[in-house]
């Protein structure tokens, strides 16, 4: 498994080149392996920077790396685990990114994976990463679970692809199928953490599984990346965390319960001085009333999920814009706006035209400092709201 000096030299020399072009230029028995290393390092540079810096990490075929978690989301998972616990089991080890961060909180950690090649790679990589408390096992989660010793935490990140490589969106279509394993999982561990794709319907999944004590909707720089379900026996009321991790190091974590969300609908109002757009995790988690009521902002319309206030609330979990102008998009107003605007970032919410249609109709170019929200107010008036992003918010 260890890379030879010649292989390392080849990888470094071509690390920034196009892998498909390299495949045409070079032939040789170990070429597929070397190209997988180059492609792996190119992905890891952004996705798993600590691994990238550990030069001799070996990467598997592309799909495993694509399915692996990023360093940022793996670190977030580790932050949910209490340090100093005894035993951790990852039943779907894969590339081992989640394992490498989660296992650091435990005295002994077991990595299980059905793919033998991934087990070999994991053994090599864990040694390089200094994970001396890790045991790598080859096998099926279902078989191992039925005979394993009790653990403090079991983690699963089921495969989200079927045999033909298509993405699947239902819990039952993932491997392993959690709906079949849940009772046994809770017999074998005090806590179970499961990762799913953000494509999954959260309410349906929570109902299907039961015993869900926490749901974490995790975004990175406002792009929804994963859903985490934490199960434990007698879970009580489920708490939802809508989390947005920023590459700059900050994070937003909005906590709510379904009961809070069901309590009272946010009132609507005409646009005030600021426009508030909740982050992608709040949108996915469906915390529309909870976020509005917590921050005492009002909605522009029941269905648009854009909020407003005369106050600047810097802690709001999402983007904040000044409202510099609210205009009715008639011919005269559009002509005037276009004549003084070179570039603008356009978004539509609850509006009959798409961004592309507005651009085509007006000739407005994308970019610049200004933002235009085309939307509908509570009195059904269609408007364009123009403003600027309040600094230090993505
Ligand atoms: C999404 S990947 C895990 C990625 C991993 N969390 C990481 O950060 O690198 C899922 C892995 O589960 C493995 N897997 C799927 N079904 C399994 C099963 N029934 N038993 C054991 N492993 C399984 C797949 O081979 C795949 O490597």
Short mmCIF file of C-alpha atoms and ligand atoms in Angstrom, two decimals:
data_model
loop_
_atom_site.label_atom_id
_atom_site.label_comp_id
_atom_site.label_asym_id
_atom_site.label_seq_id
_atom_site.Cartn_x
_atom_site.Cartn_y
_atom_site.Cartn_z
CA UNK A 1 0.00 0.00 0.00
CA UNK A 2 2.88 2.37 0.77
CA UNK A 3 3.78 4.62 -2.17
CA UNK A 4 7.25 4.07 -3.69
CA UNK A 5 9.56 7.10 -4.16
CA UNK A 6 8.99 6.89 -7.97
CA UNK A 7 5.22 6.88 -7.50
CA UNK A 8 5.44 9.83 -5.12
CA UNK A 9 7.57 11.74 -7.60
CA UNK A 10 5.08 11.12 -10.42
CA UNK A 11 2.15 12.23 -8.23
CA UNK A 12 3.88 15.45 -7.13
CA UNK A 13 5.02 16.27 -10.67
CA UNK A 14 1.49 15.99 -12.11
CA UNK A 15 -0.62 16.93 -9.12
CA UNK A 16 -2.18 19.99 -10.72
CA UNK A 17 -2.85 18.47 -14.14
CA UNK A 18 -6.06 17.22 -15.72
CA UNK A 19 -6.40 13.52 -14.87
CA UNK A 20 -8.16 12.66 -18.16
CA UNK A 21 -5.30 14.19 -20.16
CA UNK A 22 -2.75 12.33 -18.05
CA UNK A 23 -4.61 9.07 -18.80
CA UNK A 24 -4.09 9.69 -22.52
CA UNK A 25 -0.44 10.65 -22.16
CA UNK A 26 0.85 7.92 -19.84
CA UNK A 27 0.48 4.13 -19.95
CA UNK A 28 1.57 1.53 -17.43
CA UNK A 29 0.29 -1.06 -15.04
CA UNK A 30 0.07 1.24 -12.01
CA UNK A 31 -1.40 4.17 -13.97
CA UNK A 32 -5.02 3.73 -12.71
CA UNK A 33 -3.69 3.75 -9.13
CA UNK A 34 -1.50 6.82 -9.72
CA UNK A 35 -4.32 8.71 -11.43
CA UNK A 36 -6.65 7.88 -8.52
CA UNK A 37 -4.02 9.38 -6.18
CA UNK A 38 -3.78 12.58 -8.24
CA UNK A 39 -7.58 12.90 -8.47
CA UNK A 40 -7.80 12.14 -4.74
CA UNK A 41 -5.29 14.81 -3.81
CA UNK A 42 -7.06 17.35 -6.02
CA UNK A 43 -10.36 16.70 -4.18
CA UNK A 44 -8.77 16.42 -0.73
CA UNK A 45 -7.05 19.81 -1.09
CA UNK A 46 -10.42 21.51 -0.57
CA UNK A 47 -12.50 18.79 1.06
CA UNK A 48 -10.09 17.28 3.60
CA UNK A 49 -7.17 19.76 3.88
CA UNK A 50 -5.56 18.00 6.87
CA UNK A 51 -5.36 14.77 4.89
CA UNK A 52 -4.00 16.62 1.88
CA UNK A 53 -1.19 17.97 4.04
CA UNK A 54 -0.43 14.41 5.22
CA UNK A 55 1.36 13.65 1.96
CA UNK A 56 1.28 9.83 1.89
CA UNK A 57 -2.47 9.31 2.40
CA UNK A 58 -3.74 6.79 -0.18
CA UNK A 59 -7.00 7.55 -2.01
CA UNK A 60 -9.47 4.99 -3.40
CA UNK A 61 -11.55 5.13 -6.57
CA UNK A 62 -13.37 8.40 -7.12
CA UNK A 63 -16.81 7.39 -5.81
CA UNK A 64 -15.59 6.67 -2.27
CA UNK A 65 -14.03 10.09 -1.98
CA UNK A 66 -17.14 11.73 -3.38
CA UNK A 67 -19.26 9.91 -0.77
CA UNK A 68 -16.87 10.77 2.06
CA UNK A 69 -17.67 13.62 4.43
CA UNK A 70 -15.66 16.81 4.33
CA UNK A 71 -13.26 17.70 7.11
CA UNK A 72 -15.53 20.57 8.22
CA UNK A 73 -18.63 18.43 8.64
CA UNK A 74 -16.63 15.58 10.21
CA UNK A 75 -15.21 18.01 12.79
CA UNK A 76 -18.75 19.25 13.48
CA UNK A 77 -19.88 15.66 14.22
CA UNK A 78 -16.94 15.18 16.55
CA UNK A 79 -17.98 18.36 18.40
CA UNK A 80 -21.28 16.64 19.29
CA UNK A 81 -19.51 13.81 21.08
CA UNK A 82 -18.39 13.98 24.69
CA UNK A 83 -14.67 13.29 25.03
CA UNK A 84 -13.34 10.52 27.21
CA UNK A 85 -15.86 7.80 26.32
CA UNK A 86 -14.70 4.23 25.91
CA UNK A 87 -15.95 2.59 22.72
CA UNK A 88 -16.89 3.82 19.26
CA UNK A 89 -18.05 1.79 16.25
CA UNK A 90 -18.39 3.13 12.71
CA UNK A 91 -20.49 0.56 10.79
CA UNK A 92 -19.96 2.11 7.34
CA UNK A 93 -16.32 3.21 7.42
CA UNK A 94 -15.85 4.13 3.73
CA UNK A 95 -12.91 6.45 3.19
CA UNK A 96 -12.71 6.91 6.98
CA UNK A 97 -12.99 10.69 7.14
CA UNK A 98 -15.80 10.73 9.70
CA UNK A 99 -14.11 7.88 11.55
CA UNK A 100 -10.81 9.71 11.83
CA UNK A 101 -12.42 12.72 13.57
CA UNK A 102 -15.08 10.95 15.63
CA UNK A 103 -12.75 8.23 16.89
CA UNK A 104 -10.42 10.81 18.48
CA UNK A 105 -13.00 11.24 21.28
CA UNK A 106 -12.83 7.56 22.32
CA UNK A 107 -10.43 5.15 23.96
CA UNK A 108 -11.08 2.37 21.41
CA UNK A 109 -12.60 2.70 17.95
CA UNK A 110 -13.77 0.12 15.41
CA UNK A 111 -13.97 0.82 11.70
CA UNK A 112 -16.13 -1.65 9.78
CA UNK A 113 -16.48 -1.69 6.00
CA UNK A 114 -17.81 -4.21 3.46
CA UNK A 115 -15.31 -3.24 0.75
CA UNK A 116 -11.99 -5.01 1.26
CA UNK A 117 -9.95 -2.52 -0.73
CA UNK A 118 -11.26 0.36 1.43
CA UNK A 119 -10.29 -1.61 4.56
CA UNK A 120 -6.71 -1.96 3.26
CA UNK A 121 -6.54 1.76 2.46
CA UNK A 122 -8.02 2.65 5.88
CA UNK A 123 -5.42 0.53 7.69
CA UNK A 124 -2.63 2.36 5.86
CA UNK A 125 -4.15 5.84 6.35
CA UNK A 126 -5.05 5.43 10.02
CA UNK A 127 -1.46 4.47 10.80
CA UNK A 128 -0.25 7.62 9.04
CA UNK A 129 -2.80 9.71 10.96
CA UNK A 130 -1.60 8.25 14.27
CA UNK A 131 -4.93 6.53 15.06
CA UNK A 132 -3.30 3.77 17.08
CA UNK A 133 -6.52 2.98 18.95
CA UNK A 134 -8.36 2.03 15.72
CA UNK A 135 -9.27 -1.52 14.67
CA UNK A 136 -10.17 -2.04 11.01
CA UNK A 137 -12.67 -4.84 10.30
CA UNK A 138 -13.92 -6.18 6.98
CA UNK A 139 -17.58 -7.24 6.97
CA UNK A 140 -21.25 -6.37 6.77
CA UNK A 141 -22.79 -3.99 9.33
CA UNK A 142 -25.79 -6.27 9.79
CA UNK A 143 -23.63 -9.31 10.70
CA UNK A 144 -21.24 -7.41 12.94
CA UNK A 145 -23.99 -5.56 14.80
CA UNK A 146 -25.75 -8.73 15.90
CA UNK A 147 -22.67 -10.10 17.69
CA UNK A 148 -20.75 -6.97 18.76
CA UNK A 149 -20.03 -5.80 22.29
CA UNK A 150 -21.92 -2.74 23.56
CA UNK A 151 -20.54 0.68 22.53
CA UNK A 152 -20.96 4.28 23.70
CA UNK A 153 -21.61 5.50 20.17
CA UNK A 154 -22.40 3.77 16.88
CA UNK A 155 -22.09 5.84 13.73
CA UNK A 156 -23.55 5.06 10.28
CA UNK A 157 -23.28 6.92 7.01
CA UNK A 158 -25.28 4.61 4.71
CA UNK A 159 -24.43 4.44 1.00
CA UNK A 160 -26.78 6.60 -0.95
CA UNK A 161 -26.34 4.87 -4.29
CA UNK A 162 -27.96 1.81 -5.76
CA UNK A 163 -26.14 -0.87 -7.80
CA UNK A 164 -26.38 1.22 -10.95
CA UNK A 165 -24.75 4.23 -9.28
CA UNK A 166 -27.95 6.31 -9.12
CA UNK A 167 -28.62 8.50 -6.11
CA UNK A 168 -31.36 7.28 -3.78
CA UNK A 169 -33.40 9.52 -1.51
CA UNK A 170 -35.34 7.20 0.81
CA UNK A 171 -33.97 5.71 4.01
CA UNK A 172 -35.10 2.25 2.91
CA UNK A 173 -33.10 2.52 -0.34
CA UNK A 174 -29.80 3.21 1.45
CA UNK A 175 -27.34 0.51 2.51
CA UNK A 176 -27.53 -0.57 5.27
CA UNK A 177 -31.28 -0.03 5.72
CA UNK A 178 -31.73 1.71 9.06
CA UNK A 179 -35.39 0.80 9.33
CA UNK A 180 -34.32 -2.87 9.65
CA UNK A 181 -31.46 -2.26 12.12
CA UNK A 182 -32.79 0.41 14.46
CA UNK A 183 -33.93 -1.71 17.41
CA UNK A 184 -30.70 -3.68 17.45
CA UNK A 185 -28.65 -0.47 17.16
CA UNK A 186 -30.28 0.94 20.29
CA UNK A 187 -29.65 -2.31 22.14
CA UNK A 188 -25.96 -2.10 21.27
CA UNK A 189 -25.26 1.57 21.98
CA UNK A 190 -26.41 4.40 24.23
CA UNK A 191 -26.33 6.79 21.28
CA UNK A 192 -26.52 6.22 17.55
CA UNK A 193 -25.56 8.91 15.04
CA UNK A 194 -26.68 8.54 11.42
CA UNK A 195 -25.86 10.73 8.47
CA UNK A 196 -28.17 11.11 5.48
CA UNK A 197 -28.32 13.20 2.35
CA UNK A 198 -30.14 16.55 2.65
CA UNK A 199 -32.49 15.23 -0.07
CA UNK A 200 -34.27 13.16 2.58
CA UNK A 201 -37.62 14.37 3.98
CA UNK A 202 -36.78 15.13 7.64
CA UNK A 203 -40.27 14.74 9.13
CA UNK A 204 -40.89 11.47 7.34
CA UNK A 205 -37.47 10.11 8.32
CA UNK A 206 -37.94 11.14 11.98
CA UNK A 207 -41.34 9.43 12.10
CA UNK A 208 -40.11 6.31 10.29
CA UNK A 209 -37.18 5.77 12.65
CA UNK A 210 -38.60 6.97 15.99
CA UNK A 211 -36.46 7.55 19.13
CA UNK A 212 -34.78 10.54 17.44
CA UNK A 213 -33.46 12.89 20.13
CA UNK A 214 -31.70 15.42 17.86
CA UNK A 215 -31.71 16.32 14.19
CA UNK A 216 -28.85 18.46 12.89
CA UNK A 217 -29.21 20.05 9.46
CA UNK A 218 -25.65 20.96 8.48
CA UNK A 219 -24.72 23.49 5.80
CA UNK A 220 -21.32 24.79 4.79
CA UNK A 221 -21.31 28.39 3.58
CA UNK A 222 -25.07 28.25 3.15
CA UNK A 223 -25.09 25.02 1.09
CA UNK A 224 -26.93 22.18 2.76
CA UNK A 225 -24.54 19.22 3.04
CA UNK A 226 -25.97 16.63 5.43
CA UNK A 227 -28.61 15.59 7.92
CA UNK A 228 -27.60 13.99 11.20
CA UNK A 229 -30.06 12.00 13.28
CA UNK A 230 -29.10 11.19 16.86
CA UNK A 231 -31.06 8.31 18.34
CA UNK A 232 -31.33 7.18 21.90
CA UNK A 233 -33.83 5.16 23.90
CA UNK A 234 -36.66 7.23 25.44
CA UNK A 235 -35.53 10.20 23.37
CA UNK A 236 -38.22 12.62 24.56
CA UNK A 237 -38.98 15.69 22.45
CA UNK A 238 -36.71 15.93 19.43
CA UNK A 239 -34.50 19.05 19.25
CA UNK A 240 -33.60 20.46 15.86
CA UNK A 241 -30.34 22.28 15.13
CA UNK A 242 -30.12 24.29 11.92
CA UNK A 243 -26.36 24.73 11.55
CA UNK A 244 -24.42 26.79 9.05
CA UNK A 245 -20.63 26.41 9.20
CA UNK A 246 -18.59 29.18 7.61
CA UNK A 247 -15.24 28.43 6.00
CA UNK A 248 -13.95 31.49 7.87
CA UNK A 249 -14.51 29.64 11.17
CA UNK A 250 -17.78 31.21 12.43
CA UNK A 251 -20.97 29.19 12.73
CA UNK A 252 -24.70 29.75 13.15
CA UNK A 253 -26.66 27.22 15.20
CA UNK A 254 -30.41 27.81 15.47
CA UNK A 255 -32.09 25.47 17.93
CA UNK A 256 -35.84 24.77 17.96
CA UNK A 257 -38.49 22.12 18.60
CA UNK A 258 -41.44 21.18 16.40
CA UNK A 259 -43.72 22.44 19.15
CA UNK A 260 -42.14 25.92 18.91
CA UNK A 261 -42.54 25.83 15.14
CA UNK A 262 -46.24 24.88 15.44
CA UNK A 263 -47.08 27.48 18.09
CA UNK A 264 -47.87 30.70 16.26
CA UNK A 265 -47.45 31.81 12.68
CA UNK A 266 -45.19 34.82 12.10
CA UNK A 267 -47.10 38.01 11.33
CA UNK A 268 -46.62 39.68 7.98
CA UNK A 269 -45.62 43.28 7.41
CA UNK A 270 -44.62 45.76 4.69
CA UNK A 271 -40.83 45.99 4.09
CA UNK A 272 -38.97 47.80 6.88
CA UNK A 273 -35.32 48.93 6.88
CA UNK A 274 -33.76 45.46 6.67
CA UNK A 275 -34.47 42.25 4.78
CA UNK A 276 -33.65 38.89 6.42
CA UNK A 277 -33.14 35.64 4.51
CA UNK A 278 -32.72 32.57 6.78
CA UNK A 279 -29.81 30.28 5.97
CA UNK A 280 -30.18 27.06 3.95
CA UNK A 281 -30.33 24.85 7.08
CA UNK A 282 -33.25 26.80 8.54
CA UNK A 283 -35.06 26.51 5.21
CA UNK A 284 -34.42 22.76 5.03
CA UNK A 285 -35.39 22.25 8.69
CA UNK A 286 -38.61 24.22 8.10
CA UNK A 287 -38.06 26.57 11.07
CA UNK A 288 -40.05 29.36 9.44
CA UNK A 289 -42.16 30.43 12.43
CA UNK A 290 -39.53 29.55 15.03
CA UNK A 291 -36.87 31.79 13.47
CA UNK A 292 -39.34 34.63 12.88
CA UNK A 293 -40.68 34.55 16.42
CA UNK A 294 -37.23 34.18 18.02
CA UNK A 295 -35.81 37.22 16.26
CA UNK A 296 -39.09 39.18 16.21
CA UNK A 297 -38.93 39.75 12.49
CA UNK A 298 -42.02 39.72 10.29
CA UNK A 299 -42.64 37.98 7.01
CA UNK A 300 -43.13 39.82 3.74
CA UNK A 301 -45.65 37.13 2.73
CA UNK A 302 -46.81 33.88 4.25
CA UNK A 303 -45.17 31.84 1.46
CA UNK A 304 -42.00 33.76 0.65
CA UNK A 305 -39.82 33.05 3.74
CA UNK A 306 -38.28 36.52 3.51
CA UNK A 307 -38.44 38.53 6.71
CA UNK A 308 -38.17 42.18 7.60
CA UNK A 309 -37.58 44.52 10.54
CA UNK A 310 -36.62 48.14 11.18
CA UNK A 311 -33.92 46.86 13.52
CA UNK A 312 -30.54 45.47 12.56
CA UNK A 313 -30.17 42.05 14.22
CA UNK A 314 -26.56 40.99 13.55
CA UNK A 315 -27.04 37.56 15.19
CA UNK A 316 -29.77 36.52 12.74
CA UNK A 317 -28.89 33.10 11.27
CA UNK A 318 -28.82 33.99 7.60
CA UNK A 319 -28.18 36.85 5.24
CA UNK A 320 -29.14 40.43 6.06
CA UNK A 321 -29.70 43.17 3.50
CA UNK A 322 -30.46 46.87 3.77
CA UNK A 323 -33.68 47.81 2.01
CA UNK A 324 -32.74 50.85 -0.06
CA UNK A 325 -35.71 50.83 -2.41
CA UNK A 326 -39.02 48.99 -2.86
CA UNK A 327 -40.45 49.47 -6.32
CA UNK A 328 -43.38 48.25 -8.34
CA UNK A 329 -41.82 46.65 -11.43
CA UNK A 330 -43.75 48.60 -14.10
CA UNK A 331 -42.19 49.77 -17.39
CA UNK A 332 -41.24 53.24 -16.13
CA UNK A 333 -39.64 51.99 -12.91
CA UNK A 334 -37.76 49.17 -14.66
CA UNK A 335 -36.40 51.56 -17.33
CA UNK A 336 -35.19 54.00 -14.66
CA UNK A 337 -33.62 51.19 -12.59
CA UNK A 338 -31.84 49.67 -15.59
CA UNK A 339 -30.47 53.07 -16.66
CA UNK A 340 -28.68 53.55 -13.31
CA UNK A 341 -27.72 49.89 -12.64
CA UNK A 342 -24.84 48.13 -14.34
CA UNK A 343 -24.83 44.89 -12.38
CA UNK A 344 -27.06 43.37 -9.72
CA UNK A 345 -27.49 39.99 -7.98
CA UNK A 346 -31.08 38.89 -8.61
CA UNK A 347 -33.14 36.46 -6.53
CA UNK A 348 -36.82 35.57 -6.95
CA UNK A 349 -39.09 34.36 -4.14
CA UNK A 350 -42.77 33.73 -4.64
CA UNK A 351 -42.72 35.68 -7.90
CA UNK A 352 -44.12 34.75 -11.34
CA UNK A 353 -40.86 35.22 -13.30
CA UNK A 354 -37.53 33.39 -13.07
CA UNK A 355 -34.17 35.14 -12.63
CA UNK A 356 -33.31 34.26 -16.26
CA UNK A 357 -36.55 35.84 -17.50
CA UNK A 358 -35.89 39.06 -15.54
CA UNK A 359 -32.36 39.21 -16.94
CA UNK A 360 -33.59 38.61 -20.49
CA UNK A 361 -36.29 41.25 -20.17
CA UNK A 362 -34.07 43.92 -18.60
CA UNK A 363 -30.57 43.11 -19.86
CA UNK A 364 -29.29 43.45 -16.26
CA UNK A 365 -25.94 41.74 -15.67
CA UNK A 366 -25.14 39.44 -12.73
CA UNK A 367 -22.77 40.65 -9.99
CA UNK A 368 -21.82 43.82 -8.16
CA UNK A 369 -22.71 44.97 -4.66
CA UNK A 370 -26.45 45.40 -5.12
CA UNK A 371 -29.12 42.74 -4.58
CA UNK A 372 -32.58 42.63 -6.08
CA UNK A 373 -35.30 40.46 -4.57
CA UNK A 374 -38.31 40.06 -6.84
CA UNK A 375 -41.14 38.97 -4.58
CA UNK A 376 -44.79 39.32 -3.57
CA UNK A 377 -45.95 41.22 -0.47
CA UNK A 378 -48.72 40.12 1.89
CA UNK A 379 -51.23 42.36 0.04
CA UNK A 380 -50.38 40.43 -3.21
CA UNK A 381 -48.42 43.40 -4.62
CA UNK A 382 -45.49 42.28 -6.78
CA UNK A 383 -42.36 44.27 -5.90
CA UNK A 384 -38.64 44.51 -6.49
CA UNK A 385 -36.68 45.13 -3.30
CA UNK A 386 -33.22 46.58 -3.83
CA UNK A 387 -30.47 46.76 -1.21
CA UNK A 388 -26.97 45.76 -0.15
CA UNK A 389 -25.68 42.90 1.92
CA UNK A 390 -24.86 43.92 5.49
CA UNK A 391 -21.13 43.22 5.95
CA UNK A 392 -19.70 40.11 7.58
CA UNK A 393 -22.72 37.96 6.69
CA UNK A 394 -22.65 35.42 3.86
C1 LIG B 1 -21.09 7.08 2.38
S1 LIG B 1 -19.81 5.93 2.60
C2 LIG B 1 -19.13 6.34 4.16
C3 LIG B 1 -18.22 7.52 4.12
C4 LIG B 1 -17.53 7.80 5.43
N1 LIG B 1 -18.46 8.27 6.45
C5 LIG B 1 -16.41 8.81 5.27
O1 LIG B 1 -16.47 9.90 5.88
O2 LIG B 1 -15.47 8.53 4.53
C6 LIG B 1 -20.69 4.45 2.93
C7 LIG B 1 -19.85 3.22 3.05
O3 LIG B 1 -20.66 2.18 3.63
C8 LIG B 1 -20.29 0.95 3.08
N2 LIG B 1 -21.45 0.05 3.27
C9 LIG B 1 -22.68 0.13 2.67
N3 LIG B 1 -23.46 -0.87 3.11
C10 LIG B 1 -22.75 -1.57 4.02
C11 LIG B 1 -23.02 -2.71 4.81
N4 LIG B 1 -24.21 -3.29 4.75
N5 LIG B 1 -22.05 -3.18 5.63
C12 LIG B 1 -20.82 -2.57 5.68
N6 LIG B 1 -20.50 -1.49 4.94
C13 LIG B 1 -21.45 -0.99 4.12
C14 LIG B 1 -19.99 1.26 1.63
O4 LIG B 1 -19.15 0.28 1.08
C15 LIG B 1 -19.37 2.65 1.73
O5 LIG B 1 -17.96 2.56 1.74
#
